[in-house]
mmCIF file of C-alpha atoms in Angstrom:
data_model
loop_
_atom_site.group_PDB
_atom_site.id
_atom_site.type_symbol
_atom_site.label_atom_id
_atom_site.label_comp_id
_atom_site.label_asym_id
_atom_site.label_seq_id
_atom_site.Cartn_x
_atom_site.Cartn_y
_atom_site.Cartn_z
ATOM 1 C CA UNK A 218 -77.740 53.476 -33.653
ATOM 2 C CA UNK A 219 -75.553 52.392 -30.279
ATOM 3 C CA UNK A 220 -75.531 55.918 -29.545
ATOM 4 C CA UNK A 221 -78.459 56.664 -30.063
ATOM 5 C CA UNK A 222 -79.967 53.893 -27.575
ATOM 6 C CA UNK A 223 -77.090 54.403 -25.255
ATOM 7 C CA UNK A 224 -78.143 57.620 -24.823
ATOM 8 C CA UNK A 225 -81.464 56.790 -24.907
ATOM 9 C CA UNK A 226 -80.882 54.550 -21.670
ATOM 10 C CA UNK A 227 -78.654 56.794 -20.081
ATOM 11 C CA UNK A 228 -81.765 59.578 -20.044
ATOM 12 C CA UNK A 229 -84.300 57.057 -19.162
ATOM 13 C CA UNK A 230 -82.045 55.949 -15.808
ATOM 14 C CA UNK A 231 -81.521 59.710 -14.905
ATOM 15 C CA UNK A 232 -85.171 60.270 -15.191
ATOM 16 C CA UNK A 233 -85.788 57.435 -12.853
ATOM 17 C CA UNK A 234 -83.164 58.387 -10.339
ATOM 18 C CA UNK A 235 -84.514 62.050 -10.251
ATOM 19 C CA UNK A 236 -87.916 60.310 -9.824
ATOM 20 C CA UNK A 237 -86.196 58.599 -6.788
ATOM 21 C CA UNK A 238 -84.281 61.152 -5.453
ATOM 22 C CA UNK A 239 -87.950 63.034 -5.125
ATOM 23 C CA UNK A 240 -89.674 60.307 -3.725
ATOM 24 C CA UNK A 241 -86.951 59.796 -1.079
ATOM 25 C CA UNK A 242 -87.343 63.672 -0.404
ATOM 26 C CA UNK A 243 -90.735 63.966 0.282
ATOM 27 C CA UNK A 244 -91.021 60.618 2.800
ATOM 28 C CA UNK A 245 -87.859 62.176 4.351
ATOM 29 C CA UNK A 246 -89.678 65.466 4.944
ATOM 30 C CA UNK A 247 -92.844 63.505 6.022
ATOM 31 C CA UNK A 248 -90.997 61.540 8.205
ATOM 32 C CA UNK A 249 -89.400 64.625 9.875
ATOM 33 C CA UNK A 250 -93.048 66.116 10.093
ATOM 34 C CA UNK A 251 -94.571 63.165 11.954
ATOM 35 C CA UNK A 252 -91.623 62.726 14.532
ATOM 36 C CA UNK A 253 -91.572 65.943 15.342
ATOM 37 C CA UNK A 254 -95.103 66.525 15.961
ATOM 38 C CA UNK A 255 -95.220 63.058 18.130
ATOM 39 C CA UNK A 256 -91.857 64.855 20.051
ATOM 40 C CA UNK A 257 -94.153 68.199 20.687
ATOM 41 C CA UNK A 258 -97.288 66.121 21.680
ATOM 42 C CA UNK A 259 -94.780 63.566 23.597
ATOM 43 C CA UNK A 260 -93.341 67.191 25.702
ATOM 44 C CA UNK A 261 -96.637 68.530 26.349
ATOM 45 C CA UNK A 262 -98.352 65.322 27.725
ATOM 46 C CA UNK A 263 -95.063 64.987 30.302
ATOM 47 C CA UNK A 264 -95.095 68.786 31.119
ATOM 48 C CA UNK A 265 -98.996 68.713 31.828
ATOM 49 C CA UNK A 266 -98.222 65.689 34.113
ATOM 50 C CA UNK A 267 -95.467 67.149 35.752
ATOM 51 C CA UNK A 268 -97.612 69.796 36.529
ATOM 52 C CA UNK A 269 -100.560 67.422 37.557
ATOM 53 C CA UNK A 270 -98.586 65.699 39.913
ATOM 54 C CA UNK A 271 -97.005 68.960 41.553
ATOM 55 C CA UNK A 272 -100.190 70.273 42.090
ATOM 56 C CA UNK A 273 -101.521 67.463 43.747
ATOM 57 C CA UNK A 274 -98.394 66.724 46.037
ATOM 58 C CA UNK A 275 -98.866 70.303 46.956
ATOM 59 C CA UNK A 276 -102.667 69.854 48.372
ATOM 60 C CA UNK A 277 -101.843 67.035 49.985
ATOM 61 C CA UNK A 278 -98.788 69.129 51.497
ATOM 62 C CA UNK A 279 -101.086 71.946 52.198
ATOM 63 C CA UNK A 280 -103.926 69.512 53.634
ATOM 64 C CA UNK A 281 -101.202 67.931 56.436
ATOM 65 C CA UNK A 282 -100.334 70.963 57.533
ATOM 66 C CA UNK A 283 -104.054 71.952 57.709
ATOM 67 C CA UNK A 284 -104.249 69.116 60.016
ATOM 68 C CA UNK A 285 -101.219 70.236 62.443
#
């Protein structure tokens, strides 16, 4: 009968920590998703305003020497 509920328990806490392990896997791998996406969307907003910026230092560049 101890055996029997030992082992009982003993299946019933692996099932759970399986359960867990899963659980933890998946909001890791969402996690991982989401950051990196924010990182990609993060790069592109600085590149396009790094590129905003060099295009308008360049007109006003270009414009002064217009006016020399």
């Amino acid at each position: 009968m101890r055996t029997t509920l030992a082992l009982l328990l003993t299946l019933s806490l692996l099932s759970g920590c399986a359960e867990l392990k899963d659980a933890g896997r998946t909001i890791g791998d969402t996690t991982k998703e989401v950051t990196t996406e924010i990182g990609h969307a993060t790069r592109d907003t600085t590149k396009a305003i790094g590129h905003a910026s060099q295009d308008a230092v360049n007109s006003v560049k270009n414009d002064l020497s217009k006016e020399d």
